[in-house]
C-alpha atoms as a printed R data frame, in Angstrom:
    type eleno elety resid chain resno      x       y       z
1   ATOM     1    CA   UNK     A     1  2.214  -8.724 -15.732
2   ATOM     2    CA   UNK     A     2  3.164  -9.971 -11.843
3   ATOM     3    CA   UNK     A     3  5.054  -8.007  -9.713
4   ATOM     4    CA   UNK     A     4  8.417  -8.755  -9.184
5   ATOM     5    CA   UNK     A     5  9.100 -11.599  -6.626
6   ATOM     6    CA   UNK     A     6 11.569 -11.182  -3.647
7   ATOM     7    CA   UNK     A     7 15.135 -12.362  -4.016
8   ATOM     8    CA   UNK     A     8 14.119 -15.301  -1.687
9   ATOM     9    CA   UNK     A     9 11.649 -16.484  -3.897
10  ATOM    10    CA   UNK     A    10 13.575 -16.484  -6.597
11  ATOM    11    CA   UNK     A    11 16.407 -18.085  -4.938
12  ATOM    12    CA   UNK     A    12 14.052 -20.814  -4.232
13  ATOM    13    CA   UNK     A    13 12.400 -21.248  -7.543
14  ATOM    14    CA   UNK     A    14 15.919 -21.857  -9.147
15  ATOM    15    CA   UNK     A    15 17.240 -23.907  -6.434
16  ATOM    16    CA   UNK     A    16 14.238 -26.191  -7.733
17  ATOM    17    CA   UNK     A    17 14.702 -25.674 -11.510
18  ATOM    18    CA   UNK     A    18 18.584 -26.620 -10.575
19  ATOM    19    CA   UNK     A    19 17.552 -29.785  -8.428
20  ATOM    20    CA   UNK     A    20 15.136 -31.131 -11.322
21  ATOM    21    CA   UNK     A    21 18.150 -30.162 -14.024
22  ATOM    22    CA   UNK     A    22 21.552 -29.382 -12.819
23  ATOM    23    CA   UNK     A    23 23.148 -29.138 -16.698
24  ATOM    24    CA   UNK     A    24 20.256 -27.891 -18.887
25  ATOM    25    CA   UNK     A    25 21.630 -27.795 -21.838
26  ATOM    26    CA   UNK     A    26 20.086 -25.940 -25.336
27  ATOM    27    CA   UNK     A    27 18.404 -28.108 -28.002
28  ATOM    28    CA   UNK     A    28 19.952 -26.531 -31.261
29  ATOM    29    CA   UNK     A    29 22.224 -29.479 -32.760
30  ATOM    30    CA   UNK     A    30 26.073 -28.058 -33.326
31  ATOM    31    CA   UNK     A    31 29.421 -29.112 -33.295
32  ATOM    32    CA   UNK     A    32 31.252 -25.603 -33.407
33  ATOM    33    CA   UNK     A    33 30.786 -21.948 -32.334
34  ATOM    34    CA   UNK     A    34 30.292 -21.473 -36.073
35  ATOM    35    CA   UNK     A    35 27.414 -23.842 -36.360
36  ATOM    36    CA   UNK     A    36 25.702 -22.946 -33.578
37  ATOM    37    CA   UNK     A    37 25.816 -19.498 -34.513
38  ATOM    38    CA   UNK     A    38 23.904 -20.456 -37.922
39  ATOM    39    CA   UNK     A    39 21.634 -22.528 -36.001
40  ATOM    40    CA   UNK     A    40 20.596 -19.498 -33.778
41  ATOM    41    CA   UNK     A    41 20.066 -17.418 -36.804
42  ATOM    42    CA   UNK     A    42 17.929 -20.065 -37.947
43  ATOM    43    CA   UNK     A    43 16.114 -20.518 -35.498
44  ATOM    44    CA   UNK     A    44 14.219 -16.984 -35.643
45  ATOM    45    CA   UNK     A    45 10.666 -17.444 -36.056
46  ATOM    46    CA   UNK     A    46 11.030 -21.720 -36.163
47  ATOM    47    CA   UNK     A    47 11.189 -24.579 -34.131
48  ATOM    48    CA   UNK     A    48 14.864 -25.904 -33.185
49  ATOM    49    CA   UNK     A    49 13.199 -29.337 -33.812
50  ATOM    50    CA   UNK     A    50 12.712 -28.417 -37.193
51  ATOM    51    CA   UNK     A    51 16.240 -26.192 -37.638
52  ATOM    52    CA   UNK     A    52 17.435 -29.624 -36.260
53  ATOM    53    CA   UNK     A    53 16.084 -31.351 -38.899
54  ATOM    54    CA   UNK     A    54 17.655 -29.264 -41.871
55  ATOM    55    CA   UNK     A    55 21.133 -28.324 -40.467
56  ATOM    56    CA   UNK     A    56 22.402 -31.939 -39.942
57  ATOM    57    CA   UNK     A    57 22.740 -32.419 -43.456
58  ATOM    58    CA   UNK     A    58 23.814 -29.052 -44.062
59  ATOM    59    CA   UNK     A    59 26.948 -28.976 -41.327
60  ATOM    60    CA   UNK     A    60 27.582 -32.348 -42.168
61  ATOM    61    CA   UNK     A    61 29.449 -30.620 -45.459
62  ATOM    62    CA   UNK     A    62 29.445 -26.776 -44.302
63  ATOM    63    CA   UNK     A    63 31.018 -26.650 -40.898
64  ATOM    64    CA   UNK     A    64 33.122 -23.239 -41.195
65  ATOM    65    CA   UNK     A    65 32.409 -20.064 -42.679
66  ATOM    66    CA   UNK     A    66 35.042 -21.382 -45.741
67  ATOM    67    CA   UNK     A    67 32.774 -24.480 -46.180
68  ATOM    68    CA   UNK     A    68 29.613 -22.751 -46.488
69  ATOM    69    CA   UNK     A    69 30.895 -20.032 -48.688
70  ATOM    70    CA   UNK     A    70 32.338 -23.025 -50.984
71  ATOM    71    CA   UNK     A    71 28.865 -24.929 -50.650
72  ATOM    72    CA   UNK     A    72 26.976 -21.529 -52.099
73  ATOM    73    CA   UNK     A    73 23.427 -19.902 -51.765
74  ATOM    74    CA   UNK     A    74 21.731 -21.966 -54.093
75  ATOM    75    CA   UNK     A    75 22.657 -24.930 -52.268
76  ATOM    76    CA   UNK     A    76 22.315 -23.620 -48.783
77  ATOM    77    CA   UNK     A    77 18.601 -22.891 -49.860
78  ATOM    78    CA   UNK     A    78 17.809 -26.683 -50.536
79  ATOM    79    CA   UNK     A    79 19.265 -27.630 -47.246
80  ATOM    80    CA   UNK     A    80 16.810 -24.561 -45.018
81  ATOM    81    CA   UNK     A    81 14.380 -24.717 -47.630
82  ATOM    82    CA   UNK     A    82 11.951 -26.077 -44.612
83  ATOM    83    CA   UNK     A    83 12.732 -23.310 -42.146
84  ATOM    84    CA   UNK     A    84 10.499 -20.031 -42.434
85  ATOM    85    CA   UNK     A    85 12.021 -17.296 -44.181
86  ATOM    86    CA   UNK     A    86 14.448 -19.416 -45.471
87  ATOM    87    CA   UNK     A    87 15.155 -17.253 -48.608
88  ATOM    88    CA   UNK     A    88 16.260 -14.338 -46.560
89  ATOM    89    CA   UNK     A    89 17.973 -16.339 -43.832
90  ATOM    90    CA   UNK     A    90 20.416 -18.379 -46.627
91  ATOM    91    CA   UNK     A    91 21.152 -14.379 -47.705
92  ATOM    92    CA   UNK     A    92 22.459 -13.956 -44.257
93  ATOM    93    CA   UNK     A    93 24.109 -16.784 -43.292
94  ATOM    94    CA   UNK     A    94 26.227 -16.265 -46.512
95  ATOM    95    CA   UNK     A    95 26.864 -13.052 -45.502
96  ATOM    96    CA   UNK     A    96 28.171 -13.640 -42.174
97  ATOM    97    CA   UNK     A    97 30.234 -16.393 -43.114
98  ATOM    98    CA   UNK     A    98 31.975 -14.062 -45.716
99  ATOM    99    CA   UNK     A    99 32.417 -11.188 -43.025
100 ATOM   100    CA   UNK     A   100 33.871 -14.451 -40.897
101 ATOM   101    CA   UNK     A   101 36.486 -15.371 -42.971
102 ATOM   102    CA   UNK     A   102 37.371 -12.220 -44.207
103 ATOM   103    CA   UNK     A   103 37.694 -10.850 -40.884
104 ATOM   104    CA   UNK     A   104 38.014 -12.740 -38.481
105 ATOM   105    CA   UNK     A   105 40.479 -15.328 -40.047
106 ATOM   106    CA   UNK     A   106 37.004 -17.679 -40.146
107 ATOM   107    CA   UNK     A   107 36.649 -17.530 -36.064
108 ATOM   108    CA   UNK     A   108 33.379 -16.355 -34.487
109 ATOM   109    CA   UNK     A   109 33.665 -12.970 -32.603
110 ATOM   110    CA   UNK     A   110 33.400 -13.215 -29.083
111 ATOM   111    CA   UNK     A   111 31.624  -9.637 -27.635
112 ATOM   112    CA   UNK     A   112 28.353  -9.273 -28.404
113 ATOM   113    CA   UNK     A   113 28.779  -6.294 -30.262
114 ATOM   114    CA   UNK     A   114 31.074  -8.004 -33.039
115 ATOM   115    CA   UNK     A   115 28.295 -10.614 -33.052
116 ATOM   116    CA   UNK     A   116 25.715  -8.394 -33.689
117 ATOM   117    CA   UNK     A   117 27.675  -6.400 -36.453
118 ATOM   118    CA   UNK     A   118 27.160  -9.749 -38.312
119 ATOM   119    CA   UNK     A   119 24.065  -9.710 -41.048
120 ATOM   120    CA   UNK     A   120 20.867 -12.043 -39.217
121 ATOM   121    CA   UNK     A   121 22.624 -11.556 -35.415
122 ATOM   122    CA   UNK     A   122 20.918  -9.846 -33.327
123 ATOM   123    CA   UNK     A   123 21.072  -9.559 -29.093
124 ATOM   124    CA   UNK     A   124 19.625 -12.578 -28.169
125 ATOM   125    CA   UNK     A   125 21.147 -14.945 -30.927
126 ATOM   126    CA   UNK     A   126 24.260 -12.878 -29.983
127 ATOM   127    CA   UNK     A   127 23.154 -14.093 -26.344
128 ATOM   128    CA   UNK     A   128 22.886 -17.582 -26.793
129 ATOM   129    CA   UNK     A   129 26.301 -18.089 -28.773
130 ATOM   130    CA   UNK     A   130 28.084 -16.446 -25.783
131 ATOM   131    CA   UNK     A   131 26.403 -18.103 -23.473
132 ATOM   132    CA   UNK     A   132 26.225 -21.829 -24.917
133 ATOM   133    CA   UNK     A   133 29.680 -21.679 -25.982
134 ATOM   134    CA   UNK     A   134 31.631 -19.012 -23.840
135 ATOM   135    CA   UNK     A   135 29.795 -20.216 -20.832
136 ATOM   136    CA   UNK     A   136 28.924 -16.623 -20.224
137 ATOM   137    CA   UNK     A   137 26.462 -15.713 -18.447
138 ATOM   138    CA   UNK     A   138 24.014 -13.626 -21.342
139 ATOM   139    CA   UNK     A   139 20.112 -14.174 -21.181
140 ATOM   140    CA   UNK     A   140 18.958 -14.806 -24.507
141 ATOM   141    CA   UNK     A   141 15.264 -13.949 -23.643
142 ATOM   142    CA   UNK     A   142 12.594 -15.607 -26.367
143 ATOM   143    CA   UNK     A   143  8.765 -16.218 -25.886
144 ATOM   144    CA   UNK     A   144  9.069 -19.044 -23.497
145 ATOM   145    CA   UNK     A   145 11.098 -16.382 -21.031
146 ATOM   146    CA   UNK     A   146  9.223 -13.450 -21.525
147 ATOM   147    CA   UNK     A   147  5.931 -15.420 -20.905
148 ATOM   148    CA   UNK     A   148  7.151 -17.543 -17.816
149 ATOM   149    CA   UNK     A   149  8.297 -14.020 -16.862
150 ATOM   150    CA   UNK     A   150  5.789 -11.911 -16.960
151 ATOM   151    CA   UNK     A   151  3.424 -14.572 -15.824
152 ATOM   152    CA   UNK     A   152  5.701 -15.871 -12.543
153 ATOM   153    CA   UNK     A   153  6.870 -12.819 -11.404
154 ATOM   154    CA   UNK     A   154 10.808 -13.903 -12.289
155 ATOM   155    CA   UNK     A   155 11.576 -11.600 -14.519
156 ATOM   156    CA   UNK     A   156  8.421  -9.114 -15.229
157 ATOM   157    CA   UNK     A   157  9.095  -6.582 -18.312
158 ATOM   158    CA   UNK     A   158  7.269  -4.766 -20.978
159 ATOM   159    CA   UNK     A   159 10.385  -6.053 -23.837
160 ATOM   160    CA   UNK     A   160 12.968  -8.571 -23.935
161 ATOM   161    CA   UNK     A   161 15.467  -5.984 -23.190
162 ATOM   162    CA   UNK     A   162 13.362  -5.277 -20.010
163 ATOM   163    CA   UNK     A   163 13.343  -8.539 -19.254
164 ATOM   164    CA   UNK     A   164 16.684  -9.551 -19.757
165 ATOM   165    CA   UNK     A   165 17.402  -6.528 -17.204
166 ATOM   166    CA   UNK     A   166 15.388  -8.005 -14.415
167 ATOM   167    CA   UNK     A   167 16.868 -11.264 -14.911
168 ATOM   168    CA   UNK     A   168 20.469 -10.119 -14.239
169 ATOM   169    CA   UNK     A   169 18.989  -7.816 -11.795
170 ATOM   170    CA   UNK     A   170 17.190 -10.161  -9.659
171 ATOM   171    CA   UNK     A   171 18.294 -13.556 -10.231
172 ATOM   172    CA   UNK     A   172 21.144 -14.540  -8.433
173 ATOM   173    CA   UNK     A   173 23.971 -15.003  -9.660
174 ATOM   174    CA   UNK     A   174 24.794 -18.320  -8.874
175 ATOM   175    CA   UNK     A   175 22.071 -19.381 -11.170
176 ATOM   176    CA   UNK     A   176 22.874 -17.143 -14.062
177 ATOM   177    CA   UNK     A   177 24.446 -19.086 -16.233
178 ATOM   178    CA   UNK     A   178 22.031 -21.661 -16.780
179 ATOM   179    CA   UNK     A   179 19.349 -19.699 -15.966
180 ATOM   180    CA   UNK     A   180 17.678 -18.543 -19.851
181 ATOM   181    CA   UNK     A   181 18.228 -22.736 -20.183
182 ATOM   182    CA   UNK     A   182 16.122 -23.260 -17.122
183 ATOM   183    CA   UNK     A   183 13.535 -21.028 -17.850
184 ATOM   184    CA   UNK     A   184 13.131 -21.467 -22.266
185 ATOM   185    CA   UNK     A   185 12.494 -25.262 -21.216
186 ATOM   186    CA   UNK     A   186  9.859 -24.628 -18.543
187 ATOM   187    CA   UNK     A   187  8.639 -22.280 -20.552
188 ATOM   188    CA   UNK     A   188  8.097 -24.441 -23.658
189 ATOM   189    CA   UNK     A   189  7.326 -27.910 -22.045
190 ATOM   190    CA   UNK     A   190  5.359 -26.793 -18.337
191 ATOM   191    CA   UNK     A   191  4.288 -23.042 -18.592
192 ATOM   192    CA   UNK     A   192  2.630 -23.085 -22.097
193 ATOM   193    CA   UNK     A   193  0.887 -20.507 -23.964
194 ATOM   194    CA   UNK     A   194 -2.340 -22.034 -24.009
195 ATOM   195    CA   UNK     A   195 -2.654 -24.439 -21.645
196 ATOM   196    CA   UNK     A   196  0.206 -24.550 -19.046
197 ATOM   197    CA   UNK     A   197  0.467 -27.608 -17.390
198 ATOM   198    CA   UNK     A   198  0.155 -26.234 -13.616
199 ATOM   199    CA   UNK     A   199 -0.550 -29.014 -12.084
200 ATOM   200    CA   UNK     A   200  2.660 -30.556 -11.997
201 ATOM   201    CA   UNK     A   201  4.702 -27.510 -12.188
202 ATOM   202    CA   UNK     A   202  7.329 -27.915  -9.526
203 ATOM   203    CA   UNK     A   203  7.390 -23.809  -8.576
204 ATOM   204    CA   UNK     A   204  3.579 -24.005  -8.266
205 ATOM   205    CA   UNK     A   205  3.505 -22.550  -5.120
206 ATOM   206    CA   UNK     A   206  5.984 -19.874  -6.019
207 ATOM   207    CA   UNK     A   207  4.600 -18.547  -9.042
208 ATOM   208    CA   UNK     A   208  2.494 -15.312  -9.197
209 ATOM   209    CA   UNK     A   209  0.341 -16.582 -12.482
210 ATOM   210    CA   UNK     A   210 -3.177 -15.709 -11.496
211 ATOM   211    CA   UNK     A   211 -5.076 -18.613 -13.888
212 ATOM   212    CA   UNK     A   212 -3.135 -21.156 -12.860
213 ATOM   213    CA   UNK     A   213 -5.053 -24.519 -14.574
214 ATOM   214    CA   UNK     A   214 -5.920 -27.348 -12.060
């Protein structure tokens, strides 16, 4: 883990991220707060390419919690039957949406408490569906964040939780909205796992990461 960088650093590193990509924008396909919320859930433990790839079919005929509840498990299952756990996630999903129409008259809860209530939702899918569609500023804190965190000196943290913290904490705020955006696609396309692409990373010079690669 690297120590936590000084606000100036960090005001720099995002004033760069923000130059490079002034709208990032997430890369789960939706075209309501109700289908992004399934996509989210989806999304645990898979690739959004790959949610991508099963849910444009599926919201093409199950865009609201009515729709889906109409369409049925069985046939949710053939349309996610690609996504990992897919079984337990179609349990879920028809779950929520039942929970959505009964009670909430088929809208999706804005507080991230009532999101997480709902069966598959939990803080940082509840995250992502208030900030990609509220526009508020939550930091939905997956791999990519918690890696580029830890190894950058952003946002250092033992959890997501405690890196969520130091993100609200120490970013400022300016940059908080888009700021989970900025970071899940360095994260996944510049700051790899196994090989991070250093070389070209535009916060280089910035960035605590001890073994950077040439």
């Amino acid at each position: 883990m690297a120590r936590q960088l000084d606000y100036h650093t960090i005001r720099e590193i995002f004033t760069r991220f923000q130059a490079a990509e002034p709208e990032p924008k997430g890369e789960l396909e939706h075209v309501n707060a109700f289908t992004l919320l399934v996509a989210v859930a989806l999304s645990a433990q898979a690739t959004d390419t790959g949610v991508n790839k099963a849910t444009r079919a599926l919201f093409a005929v199950a865009d609201t919690p009515d729709r889906m509840l109409a369409l049925g498990e069985e046939r949710l299952t053939e349309h996610i039957r690609t996504i990992g756990l897919y079984r337990n996630k179609a349990k879920n999903v028809m779950k929520l949406s039942r929970i959505l129409a009964q009670e909430y008259g088929g809208e999706v809860p804005s507080s991230r408490a009532a999101l997480q209530s709902l069966p598959g939702v939990g803080r940082k899918t509840a995250n992502v569906v208030l900030n990609m569609w509220w526009q508020y500023p939550a930091q939905a804190v997956d791999t990519h964040i918690f890696r580029f965190g830890n190894r950058s000196g952003v946002c250092p943290g033992k959890d997501v939780v405690a890196v969520e913290h130091a993100i609200e904490d120490h970013v400022p705020v300016e940059f908080q909205r888009h700021a989970h955006h900025w970071m899940i696609l360095h994260g996944r396309y510049v700051c790899k796992a196994r090989k991070p692409l250093c070389a070209t990373c535009v916060i280089r010079d910035l960035c605590e990461f001890e073994d950077k690669t040439l």
